[in-house]
JSON list of C-alpha atoms in Angstrom, two decimals:
[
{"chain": "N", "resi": 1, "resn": "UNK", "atom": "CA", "xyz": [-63.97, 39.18, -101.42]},
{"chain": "N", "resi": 2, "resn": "UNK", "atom": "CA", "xyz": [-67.29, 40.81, -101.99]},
{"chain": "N", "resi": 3, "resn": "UNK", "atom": "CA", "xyz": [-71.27, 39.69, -102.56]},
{"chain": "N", "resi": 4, "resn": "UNK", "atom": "CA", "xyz": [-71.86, 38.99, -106.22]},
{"chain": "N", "resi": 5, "resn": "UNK", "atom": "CA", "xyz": [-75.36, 39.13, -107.36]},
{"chain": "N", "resi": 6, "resn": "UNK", "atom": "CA", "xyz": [-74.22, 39.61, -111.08]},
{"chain": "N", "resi": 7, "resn": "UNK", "atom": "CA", "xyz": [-71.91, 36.10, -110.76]},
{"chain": "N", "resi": 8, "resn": "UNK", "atom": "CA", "xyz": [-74.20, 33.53, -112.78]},
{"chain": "N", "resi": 9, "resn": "UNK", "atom": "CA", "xyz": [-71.22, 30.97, -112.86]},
{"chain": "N", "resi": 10, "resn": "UNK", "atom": "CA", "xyz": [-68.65, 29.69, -110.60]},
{"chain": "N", "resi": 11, "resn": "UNK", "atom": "CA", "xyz": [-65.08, 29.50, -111.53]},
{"chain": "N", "resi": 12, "resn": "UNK", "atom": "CA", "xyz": [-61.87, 27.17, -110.77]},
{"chain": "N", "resi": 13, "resn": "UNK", "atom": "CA", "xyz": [-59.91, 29.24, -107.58]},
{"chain": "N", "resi": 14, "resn": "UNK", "atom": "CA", "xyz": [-57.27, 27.17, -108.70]},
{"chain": "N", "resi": 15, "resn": "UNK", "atom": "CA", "xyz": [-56.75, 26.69, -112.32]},
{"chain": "N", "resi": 16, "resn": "UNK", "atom": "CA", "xyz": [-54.52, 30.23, -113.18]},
{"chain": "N", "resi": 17, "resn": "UNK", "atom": "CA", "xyz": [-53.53, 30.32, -109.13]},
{"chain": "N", "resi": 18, "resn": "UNK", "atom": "CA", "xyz": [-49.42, 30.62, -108.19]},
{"chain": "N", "resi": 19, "resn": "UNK", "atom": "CA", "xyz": [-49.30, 28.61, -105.28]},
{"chain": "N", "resi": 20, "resn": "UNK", "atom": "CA", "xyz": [-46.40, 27.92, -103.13]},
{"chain": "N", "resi": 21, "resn": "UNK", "atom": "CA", "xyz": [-44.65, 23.89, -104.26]},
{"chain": "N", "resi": 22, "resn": "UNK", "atom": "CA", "xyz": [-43.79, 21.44, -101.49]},
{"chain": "N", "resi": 23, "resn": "UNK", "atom": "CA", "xyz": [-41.29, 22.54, -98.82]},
{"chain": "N", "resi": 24, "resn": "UNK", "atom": "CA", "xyz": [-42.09, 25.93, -99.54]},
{"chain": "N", "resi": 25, "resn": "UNK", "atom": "CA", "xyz": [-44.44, 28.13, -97.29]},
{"chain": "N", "resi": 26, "resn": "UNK", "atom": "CA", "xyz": [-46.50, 31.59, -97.17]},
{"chain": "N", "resi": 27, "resn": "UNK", "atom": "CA", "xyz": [-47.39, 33.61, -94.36]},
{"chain": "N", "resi": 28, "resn": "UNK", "atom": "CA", "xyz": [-50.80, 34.91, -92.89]},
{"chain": "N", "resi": 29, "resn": "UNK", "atom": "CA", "xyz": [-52.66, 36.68, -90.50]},
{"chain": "N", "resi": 30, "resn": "UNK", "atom": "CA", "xyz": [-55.80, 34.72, -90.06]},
{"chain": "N", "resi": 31, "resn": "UNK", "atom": "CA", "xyz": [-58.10, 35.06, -87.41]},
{"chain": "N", "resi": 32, "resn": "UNK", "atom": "CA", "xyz": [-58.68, 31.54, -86.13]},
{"chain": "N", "resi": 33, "resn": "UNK", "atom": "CA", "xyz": [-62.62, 30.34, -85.54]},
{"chain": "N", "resi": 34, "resn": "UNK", "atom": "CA", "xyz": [-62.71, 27.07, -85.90]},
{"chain": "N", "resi": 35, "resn": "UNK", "atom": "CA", "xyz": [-62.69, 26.68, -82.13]},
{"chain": "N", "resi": 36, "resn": "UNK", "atom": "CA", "xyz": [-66.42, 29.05, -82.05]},
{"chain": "N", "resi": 37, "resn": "UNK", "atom": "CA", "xyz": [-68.75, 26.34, -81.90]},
{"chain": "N", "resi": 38, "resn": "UNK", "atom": "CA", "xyz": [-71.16, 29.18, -83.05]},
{"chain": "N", "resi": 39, "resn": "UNK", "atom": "CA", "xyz": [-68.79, 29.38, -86.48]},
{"chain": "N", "resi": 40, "resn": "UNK", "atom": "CA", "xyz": [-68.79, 25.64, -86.65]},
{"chain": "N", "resi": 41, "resn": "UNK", "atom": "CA", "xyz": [-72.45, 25.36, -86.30]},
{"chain": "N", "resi": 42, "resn": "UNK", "atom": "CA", "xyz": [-73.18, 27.67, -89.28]},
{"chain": "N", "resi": 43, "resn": "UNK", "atom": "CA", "xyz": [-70.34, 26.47, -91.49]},
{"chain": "N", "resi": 44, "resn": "UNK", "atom": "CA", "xyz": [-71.80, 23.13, -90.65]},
{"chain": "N", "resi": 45, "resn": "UNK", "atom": "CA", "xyz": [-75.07, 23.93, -91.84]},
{"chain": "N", "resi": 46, "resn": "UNK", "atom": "CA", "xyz": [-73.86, 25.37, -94.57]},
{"chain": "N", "resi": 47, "resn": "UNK", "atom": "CA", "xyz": [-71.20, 23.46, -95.81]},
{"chain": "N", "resi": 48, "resn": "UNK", "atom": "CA", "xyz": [-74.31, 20.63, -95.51]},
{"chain": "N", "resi": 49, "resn": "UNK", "atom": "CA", "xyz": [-76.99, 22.22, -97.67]},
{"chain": "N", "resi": 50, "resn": "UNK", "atom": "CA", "xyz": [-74.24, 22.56, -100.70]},
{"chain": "N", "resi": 51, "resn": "UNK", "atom": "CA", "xyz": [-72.94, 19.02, -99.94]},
{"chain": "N", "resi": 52, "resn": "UNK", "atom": "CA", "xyz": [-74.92, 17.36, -103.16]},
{"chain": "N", "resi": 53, "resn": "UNK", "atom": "CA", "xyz": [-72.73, 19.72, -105.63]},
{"chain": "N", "resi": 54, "resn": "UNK", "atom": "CA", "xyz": [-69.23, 18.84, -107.06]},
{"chain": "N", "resi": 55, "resn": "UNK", "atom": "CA", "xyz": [-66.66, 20.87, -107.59]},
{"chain": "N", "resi": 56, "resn": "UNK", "atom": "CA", "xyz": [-66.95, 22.45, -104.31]},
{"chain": "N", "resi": 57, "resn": "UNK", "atom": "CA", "xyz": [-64.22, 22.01, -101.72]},
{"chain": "N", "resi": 58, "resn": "UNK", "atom": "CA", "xyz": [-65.22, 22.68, -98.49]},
{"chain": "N", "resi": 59, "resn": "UNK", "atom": "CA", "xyz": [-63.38, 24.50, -95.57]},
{"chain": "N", "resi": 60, "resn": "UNK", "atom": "CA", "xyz": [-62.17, 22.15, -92.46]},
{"chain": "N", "resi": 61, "resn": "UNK", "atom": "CA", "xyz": [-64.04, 22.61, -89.78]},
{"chain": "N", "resi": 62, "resn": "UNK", "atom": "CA", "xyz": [-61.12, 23.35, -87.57]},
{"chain": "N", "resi": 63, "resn": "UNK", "atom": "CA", "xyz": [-59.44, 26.09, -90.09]},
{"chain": "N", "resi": 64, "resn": "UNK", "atom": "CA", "xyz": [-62.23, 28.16, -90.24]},
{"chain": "N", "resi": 65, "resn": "UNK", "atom": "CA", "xyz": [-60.85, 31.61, -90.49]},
{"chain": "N", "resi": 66, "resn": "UNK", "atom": "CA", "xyz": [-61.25, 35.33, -91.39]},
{"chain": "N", "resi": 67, "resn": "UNK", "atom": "CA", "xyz": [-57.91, 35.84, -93.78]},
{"chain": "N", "resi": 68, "resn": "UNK", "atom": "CA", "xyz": [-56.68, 39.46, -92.44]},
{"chain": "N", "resi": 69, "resn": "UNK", "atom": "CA", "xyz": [-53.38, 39.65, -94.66]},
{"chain": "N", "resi": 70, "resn": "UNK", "atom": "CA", "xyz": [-51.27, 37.75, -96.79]},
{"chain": "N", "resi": 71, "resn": "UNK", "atom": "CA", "xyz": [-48.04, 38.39, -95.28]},
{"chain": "N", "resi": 72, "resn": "UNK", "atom": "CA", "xyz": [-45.29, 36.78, -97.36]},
{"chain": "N", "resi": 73, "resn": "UNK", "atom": "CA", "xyz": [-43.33, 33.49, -98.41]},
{"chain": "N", "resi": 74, "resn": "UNK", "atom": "CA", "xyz": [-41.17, 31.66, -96.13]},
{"chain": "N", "resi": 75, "resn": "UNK", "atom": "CA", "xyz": [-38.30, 32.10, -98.04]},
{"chain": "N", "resi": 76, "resn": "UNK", "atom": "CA", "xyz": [-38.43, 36.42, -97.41]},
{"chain": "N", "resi": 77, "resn": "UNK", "atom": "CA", "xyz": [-39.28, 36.36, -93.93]},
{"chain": "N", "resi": 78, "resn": "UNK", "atom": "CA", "xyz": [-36.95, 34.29, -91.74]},
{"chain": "N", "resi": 79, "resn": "UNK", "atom": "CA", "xyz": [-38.13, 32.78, -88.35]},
{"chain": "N", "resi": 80, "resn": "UNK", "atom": "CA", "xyz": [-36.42, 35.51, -86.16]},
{"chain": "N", "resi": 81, "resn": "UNK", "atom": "CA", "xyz": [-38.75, 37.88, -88.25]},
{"chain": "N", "resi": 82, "resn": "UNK", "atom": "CA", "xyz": [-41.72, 36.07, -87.62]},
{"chain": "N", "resi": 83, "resn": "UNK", "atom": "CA", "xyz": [-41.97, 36.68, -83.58]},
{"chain": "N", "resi": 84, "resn": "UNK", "atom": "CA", "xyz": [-40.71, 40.04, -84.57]},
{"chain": "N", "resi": 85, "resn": "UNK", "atom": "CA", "xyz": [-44.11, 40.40, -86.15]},
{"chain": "N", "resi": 86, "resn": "UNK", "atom": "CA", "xyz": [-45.70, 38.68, -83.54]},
{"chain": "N", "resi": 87, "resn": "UNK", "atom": "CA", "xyz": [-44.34, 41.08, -81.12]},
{"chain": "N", "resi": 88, "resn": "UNK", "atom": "CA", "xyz": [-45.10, 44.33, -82.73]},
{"chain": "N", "resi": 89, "resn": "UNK", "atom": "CA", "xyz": [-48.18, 42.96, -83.75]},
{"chain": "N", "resi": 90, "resn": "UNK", "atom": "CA", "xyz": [-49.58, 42.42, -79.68]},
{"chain": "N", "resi": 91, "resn": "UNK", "atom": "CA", "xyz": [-47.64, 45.52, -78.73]},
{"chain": "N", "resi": 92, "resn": "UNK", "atom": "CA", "xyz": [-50.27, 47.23, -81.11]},
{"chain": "N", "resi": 93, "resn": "UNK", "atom": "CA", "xyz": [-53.56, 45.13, -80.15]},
{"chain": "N", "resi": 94, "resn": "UNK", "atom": "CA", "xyz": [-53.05, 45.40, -76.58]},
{"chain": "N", "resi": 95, "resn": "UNK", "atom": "CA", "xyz": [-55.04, 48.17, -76.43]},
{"chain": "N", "resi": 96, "resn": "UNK", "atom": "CA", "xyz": [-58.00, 46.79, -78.68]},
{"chain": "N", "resi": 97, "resn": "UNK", "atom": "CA", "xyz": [-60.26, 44.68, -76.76]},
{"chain": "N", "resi": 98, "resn": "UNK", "atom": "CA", "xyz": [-61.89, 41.49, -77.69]},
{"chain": "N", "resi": 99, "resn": "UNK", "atom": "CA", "xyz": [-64.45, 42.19, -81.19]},
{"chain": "N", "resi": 100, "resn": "UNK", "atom": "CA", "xyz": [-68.00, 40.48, -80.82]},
{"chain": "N", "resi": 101, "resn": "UNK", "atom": "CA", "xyz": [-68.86, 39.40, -84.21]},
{"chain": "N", "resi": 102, "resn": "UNK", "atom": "CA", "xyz": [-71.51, 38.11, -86.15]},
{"chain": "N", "resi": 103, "resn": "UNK", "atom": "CA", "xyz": [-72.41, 36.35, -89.13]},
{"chain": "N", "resi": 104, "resn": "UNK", "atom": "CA", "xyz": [-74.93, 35.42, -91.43]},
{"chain": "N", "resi": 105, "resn": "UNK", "atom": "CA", "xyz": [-75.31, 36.95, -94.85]},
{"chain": "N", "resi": 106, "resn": "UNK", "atom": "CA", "xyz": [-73.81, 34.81, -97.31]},
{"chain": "N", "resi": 107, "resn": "UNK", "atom": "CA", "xyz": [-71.41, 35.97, -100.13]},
{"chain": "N", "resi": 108, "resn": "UNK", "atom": "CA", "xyz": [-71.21, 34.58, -103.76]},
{"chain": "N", "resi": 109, "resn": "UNK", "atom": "CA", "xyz": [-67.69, 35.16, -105.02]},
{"chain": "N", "resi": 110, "resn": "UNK", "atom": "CA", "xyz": [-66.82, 33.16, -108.51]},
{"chain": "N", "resi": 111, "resn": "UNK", "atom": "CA", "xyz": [-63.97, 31.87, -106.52]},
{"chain": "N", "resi": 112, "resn": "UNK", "atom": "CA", "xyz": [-65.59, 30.83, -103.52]},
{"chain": "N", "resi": 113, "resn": "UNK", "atom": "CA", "xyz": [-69.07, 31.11, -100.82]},
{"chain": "N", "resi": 114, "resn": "UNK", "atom": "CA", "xyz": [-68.37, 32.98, -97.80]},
{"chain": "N", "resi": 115, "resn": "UNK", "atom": "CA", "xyz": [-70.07, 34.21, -95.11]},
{"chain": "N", "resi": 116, "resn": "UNK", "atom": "CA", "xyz": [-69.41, 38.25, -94.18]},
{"chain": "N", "resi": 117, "resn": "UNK", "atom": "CA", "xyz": [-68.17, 39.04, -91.09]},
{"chain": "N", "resi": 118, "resn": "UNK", "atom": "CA", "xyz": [-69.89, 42.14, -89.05]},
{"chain": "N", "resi": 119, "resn": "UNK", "atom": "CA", "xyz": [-68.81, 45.15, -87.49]},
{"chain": "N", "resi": 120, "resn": "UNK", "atom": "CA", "xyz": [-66.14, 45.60, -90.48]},
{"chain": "N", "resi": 121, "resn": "UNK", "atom": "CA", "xyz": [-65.00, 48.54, -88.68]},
{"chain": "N", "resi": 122, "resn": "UNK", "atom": "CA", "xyz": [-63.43, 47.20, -85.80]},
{"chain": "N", "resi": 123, "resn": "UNK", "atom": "CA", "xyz": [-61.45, 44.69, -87.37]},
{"chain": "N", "resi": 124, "resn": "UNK", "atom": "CA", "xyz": [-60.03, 46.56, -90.36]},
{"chain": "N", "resi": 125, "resn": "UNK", "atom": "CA", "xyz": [-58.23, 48.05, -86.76]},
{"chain": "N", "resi": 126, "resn": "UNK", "atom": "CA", "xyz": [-56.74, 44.78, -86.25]},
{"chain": "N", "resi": 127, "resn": "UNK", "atom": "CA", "xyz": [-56.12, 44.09, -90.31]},
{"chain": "N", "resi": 128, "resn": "UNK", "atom": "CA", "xyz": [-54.35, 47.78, -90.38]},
{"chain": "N", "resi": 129, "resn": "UNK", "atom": "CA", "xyz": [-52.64, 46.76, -86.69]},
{"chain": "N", "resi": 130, "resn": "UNK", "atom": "CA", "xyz": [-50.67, 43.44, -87.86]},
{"chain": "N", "resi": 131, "resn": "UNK", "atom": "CA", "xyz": [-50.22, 45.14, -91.78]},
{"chain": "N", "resi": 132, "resn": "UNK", "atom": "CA", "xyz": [-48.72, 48.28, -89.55]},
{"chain": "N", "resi": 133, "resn": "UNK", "atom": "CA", "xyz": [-46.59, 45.22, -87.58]},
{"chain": "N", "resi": 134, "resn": "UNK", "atom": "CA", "xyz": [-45.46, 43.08, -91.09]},
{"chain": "N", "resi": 135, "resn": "UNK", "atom": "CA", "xyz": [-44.16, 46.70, -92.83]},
{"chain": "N", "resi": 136, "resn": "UNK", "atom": "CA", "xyz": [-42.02, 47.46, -89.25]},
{"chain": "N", "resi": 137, "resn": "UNK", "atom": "CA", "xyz": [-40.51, 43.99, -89.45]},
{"chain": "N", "resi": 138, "resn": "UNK", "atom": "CA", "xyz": [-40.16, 42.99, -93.20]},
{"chain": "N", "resi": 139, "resn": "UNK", "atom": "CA", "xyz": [-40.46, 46.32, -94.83]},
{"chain": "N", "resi": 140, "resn": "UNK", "atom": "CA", "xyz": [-42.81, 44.82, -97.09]},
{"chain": "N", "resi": 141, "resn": "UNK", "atom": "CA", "xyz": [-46.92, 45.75, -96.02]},
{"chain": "N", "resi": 142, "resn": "UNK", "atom": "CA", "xyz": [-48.39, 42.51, -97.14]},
{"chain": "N", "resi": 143, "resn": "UNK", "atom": "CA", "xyz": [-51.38, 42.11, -99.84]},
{"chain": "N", "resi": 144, "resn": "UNK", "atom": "CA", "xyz": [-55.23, 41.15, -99.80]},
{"chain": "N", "resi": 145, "resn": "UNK", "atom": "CA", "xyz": [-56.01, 38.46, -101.91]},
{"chain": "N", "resi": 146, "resn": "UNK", "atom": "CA", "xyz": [-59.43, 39.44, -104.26]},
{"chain": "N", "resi": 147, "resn": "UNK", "atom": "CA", "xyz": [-60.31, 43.78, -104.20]},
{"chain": "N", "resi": 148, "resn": "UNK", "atom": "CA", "xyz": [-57.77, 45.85, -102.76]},
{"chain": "N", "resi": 149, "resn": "UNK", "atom": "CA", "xyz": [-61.24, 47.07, -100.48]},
{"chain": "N", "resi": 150, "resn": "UNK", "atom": "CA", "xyz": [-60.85, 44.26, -97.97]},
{"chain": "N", "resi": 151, "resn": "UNK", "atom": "CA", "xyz": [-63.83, 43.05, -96.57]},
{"chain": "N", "resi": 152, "resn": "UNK", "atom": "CA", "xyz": [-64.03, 40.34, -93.48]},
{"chain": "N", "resi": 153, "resn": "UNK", "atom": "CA", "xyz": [-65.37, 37.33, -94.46]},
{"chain": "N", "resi": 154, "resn": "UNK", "atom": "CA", "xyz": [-64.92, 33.09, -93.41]},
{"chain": "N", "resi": 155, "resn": "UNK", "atom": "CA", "xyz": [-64.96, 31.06, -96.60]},
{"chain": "N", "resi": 156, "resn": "UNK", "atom": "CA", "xyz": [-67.32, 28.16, -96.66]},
{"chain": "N", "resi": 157, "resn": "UNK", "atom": "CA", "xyz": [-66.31, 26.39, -99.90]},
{"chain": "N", "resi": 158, "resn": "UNK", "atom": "CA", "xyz": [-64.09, 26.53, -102.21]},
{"chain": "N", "resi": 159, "resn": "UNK", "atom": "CA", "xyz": [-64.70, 26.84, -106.45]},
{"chain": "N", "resi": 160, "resn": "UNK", "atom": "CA", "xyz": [-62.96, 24.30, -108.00]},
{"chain": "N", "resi": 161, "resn": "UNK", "atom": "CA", "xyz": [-65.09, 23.85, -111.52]},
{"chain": "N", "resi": 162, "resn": "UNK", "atom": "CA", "xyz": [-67.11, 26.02, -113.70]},
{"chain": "N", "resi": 163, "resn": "UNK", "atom": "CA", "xyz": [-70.57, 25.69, -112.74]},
{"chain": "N", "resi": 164, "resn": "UNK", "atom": "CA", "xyz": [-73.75, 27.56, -112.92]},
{"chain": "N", "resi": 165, "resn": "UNK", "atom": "CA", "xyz": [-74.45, 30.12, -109.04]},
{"chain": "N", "resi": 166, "resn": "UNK", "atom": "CA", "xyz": [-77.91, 29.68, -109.03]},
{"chain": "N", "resi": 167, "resn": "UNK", "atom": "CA", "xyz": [-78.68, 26.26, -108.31]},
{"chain": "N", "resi": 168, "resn": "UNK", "atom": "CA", "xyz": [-76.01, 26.94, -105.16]},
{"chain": "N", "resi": 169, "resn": "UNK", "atom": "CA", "xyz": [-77.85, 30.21, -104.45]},
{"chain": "N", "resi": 170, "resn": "UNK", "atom": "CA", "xyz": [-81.23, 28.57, -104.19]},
{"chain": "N", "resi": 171, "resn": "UNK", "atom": "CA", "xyz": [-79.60, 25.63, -102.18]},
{"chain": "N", "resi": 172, "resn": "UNK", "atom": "CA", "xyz": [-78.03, 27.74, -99.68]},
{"chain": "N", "resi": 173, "resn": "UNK", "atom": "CA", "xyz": [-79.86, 31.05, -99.70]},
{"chain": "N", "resi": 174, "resn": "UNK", "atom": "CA", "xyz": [-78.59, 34.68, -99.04]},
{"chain": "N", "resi": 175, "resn": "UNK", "atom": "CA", "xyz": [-78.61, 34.20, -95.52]},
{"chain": "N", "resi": 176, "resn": "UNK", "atom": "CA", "xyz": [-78.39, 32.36, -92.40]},
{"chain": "N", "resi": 177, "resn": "UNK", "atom": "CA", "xyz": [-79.80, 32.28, -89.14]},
{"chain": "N", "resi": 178, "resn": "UNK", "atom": "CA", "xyz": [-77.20, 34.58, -87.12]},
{"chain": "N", "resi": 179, "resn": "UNK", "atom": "CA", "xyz": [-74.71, 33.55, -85.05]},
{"chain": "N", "resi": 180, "resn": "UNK", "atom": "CA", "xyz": [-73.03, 35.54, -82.62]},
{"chain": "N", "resi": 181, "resn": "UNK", "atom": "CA", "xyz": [-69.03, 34.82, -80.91]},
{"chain": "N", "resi": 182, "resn": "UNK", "atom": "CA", "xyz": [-66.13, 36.73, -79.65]},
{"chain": "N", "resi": 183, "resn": "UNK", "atom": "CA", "xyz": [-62.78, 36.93, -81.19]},
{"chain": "N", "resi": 184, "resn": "UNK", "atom": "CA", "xyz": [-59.98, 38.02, -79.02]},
{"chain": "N", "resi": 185, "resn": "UNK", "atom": "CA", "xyz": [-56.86, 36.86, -80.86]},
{"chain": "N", "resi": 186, "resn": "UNK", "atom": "CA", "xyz": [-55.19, 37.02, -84.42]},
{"chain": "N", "resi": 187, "resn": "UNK", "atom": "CA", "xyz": [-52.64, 34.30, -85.36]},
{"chain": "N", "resi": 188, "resn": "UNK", "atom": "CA", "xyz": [-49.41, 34.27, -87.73]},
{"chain": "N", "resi": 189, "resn": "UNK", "atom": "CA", "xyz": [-49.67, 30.78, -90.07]},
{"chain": "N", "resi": 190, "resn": "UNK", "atom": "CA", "xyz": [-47.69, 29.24, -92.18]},
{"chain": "N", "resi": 191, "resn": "UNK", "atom": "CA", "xyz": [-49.44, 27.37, -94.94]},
{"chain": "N", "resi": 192, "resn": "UNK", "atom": "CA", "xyz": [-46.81, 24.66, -96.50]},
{"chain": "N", "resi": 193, "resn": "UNK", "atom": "CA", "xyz": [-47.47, 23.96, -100.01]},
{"chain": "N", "resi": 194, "resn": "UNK", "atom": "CA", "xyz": [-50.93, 24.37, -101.96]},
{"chain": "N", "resi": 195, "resn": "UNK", "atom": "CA", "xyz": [-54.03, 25.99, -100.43]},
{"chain": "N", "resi": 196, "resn": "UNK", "atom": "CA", "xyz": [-56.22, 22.82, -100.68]},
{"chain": "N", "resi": 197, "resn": "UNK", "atom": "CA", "xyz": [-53.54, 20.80, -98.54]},
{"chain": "N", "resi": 198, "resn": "UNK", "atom": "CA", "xyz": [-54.69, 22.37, -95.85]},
{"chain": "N", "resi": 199, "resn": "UNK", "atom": "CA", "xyz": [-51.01, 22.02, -94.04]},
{"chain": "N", "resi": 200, "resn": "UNK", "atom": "CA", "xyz": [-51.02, 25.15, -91.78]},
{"chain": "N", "resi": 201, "resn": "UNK", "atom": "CA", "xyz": [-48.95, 25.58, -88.73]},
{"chain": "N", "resi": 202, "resn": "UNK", "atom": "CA", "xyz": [-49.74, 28.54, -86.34]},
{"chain": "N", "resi": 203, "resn": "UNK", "atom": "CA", "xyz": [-46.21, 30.29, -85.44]},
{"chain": "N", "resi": 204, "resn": "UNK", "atom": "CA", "xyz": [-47.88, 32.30, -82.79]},
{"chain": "N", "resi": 205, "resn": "UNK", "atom": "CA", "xyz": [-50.76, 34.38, -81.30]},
{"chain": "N", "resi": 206, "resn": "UNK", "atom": "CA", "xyz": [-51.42, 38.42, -81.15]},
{"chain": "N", "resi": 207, "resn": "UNK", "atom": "CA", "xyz": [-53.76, 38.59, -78.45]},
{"chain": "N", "resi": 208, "resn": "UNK", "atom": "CA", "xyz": [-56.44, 41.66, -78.21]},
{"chain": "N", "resi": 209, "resn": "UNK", "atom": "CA", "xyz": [-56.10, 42.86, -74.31]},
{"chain": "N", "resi": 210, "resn": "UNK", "atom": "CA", "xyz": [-57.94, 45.73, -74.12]},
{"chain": "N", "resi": 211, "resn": "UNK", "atom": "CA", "xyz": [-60.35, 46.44, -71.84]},
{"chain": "N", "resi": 212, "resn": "UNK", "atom": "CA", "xyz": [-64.15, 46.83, -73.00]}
]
């Protein structure tokens, strides 16, 4: 997902979206941040300024996360497979340590509002570490949802009707006071059913051991 100056209207995320039916699950790497009370904070404020528009579905407080890769459905990767991944996946992170990032600059997607996640660089590492780990188990390397140039961000809301971006721009602004936290793990999920259901089980945690 990438800034969008030139996106004068929000769209529906949903409306021409295949999403998994009930019983049936997809896999992801997400970096879990819900439990930064710095993340929280500015999601918070956020998520409060853009609270007097409709069609905007907000992100829980406690899934706040930095999607890393989409790693499959449920129904190609069996459980067995799963702490595969979750064992190659540490095996190649233990050397990384934990990533201090920040965030603050606000992204307007037509799909969504997110705020970008800073220093890229280090955690494309950990992106290219559990996309290295997925490939090893499943033979298949997993997919980015939006530009195949991934870029780290934590969604605040959600588009889920056409709507002009400017009255949210002015609301919100282009950025937010900074806020600083340390990330030191990246998590396989399993998200049952549709996005908005929010029904996400963590299988496991990669943890990032290195020394700094």
């Amino acid at each position: 997902m990438r800034s969008s100056s030139l996106s004068r209207s929000r769209t529906n995320r949903w409306q021409n979206r295949e999403e998994p039916g009930p019983g049936q699950g997809t896999l992801y790497w997400h970096i879990l941040v819900g439990n930064h009370p710095a993340a929280r904070d500015l999601a918070h404020t956020a998520q409060k300024r853009l609270a007097d528009f409709h069609g905007l579905h907000m992100t829980p407080p406690e899934w706040l996360h930095i999607t890393t890769l989409v790693a499959g459905s449920t129904d190609e990767i069996t459980t067995e497979q799963q702490q595969d991944m979750l064992a190659a996946a540490s095996e190649l992170l233990a050397e990384i340590p934990p990533v201090d990032v920040t965030l603050g600059r606000i992204f307007y997607h037509p799909e969504a509002i997110a705020s970008e996640v800073q220093p890229a660089g280090h955690l494309r590492q950990v992106r290219k570490a559990v996309q290295t780990a997925t490939l090893k188990v499943t033979n298949r390397e997993g997919h980015t949802e939006g530009p195949a140039q991934w870029t780290p961000h934590m969604t605040l809301a959600y588009s889920e009707t056409e709507q002009p971006a400017e009255p949210l721009i002015t609301a919100l602004g282009r950025e937010l006071p900074t806020s600083e936290f340390t990330i030191n793990a990246v998590t396989l999920v399993v998200q049952q059913g549709s996005e908005r259901l929010w029904d996400w089980r963590p299988v496991g945690q990669a943890p990032f051991l290195g020394s700094r």
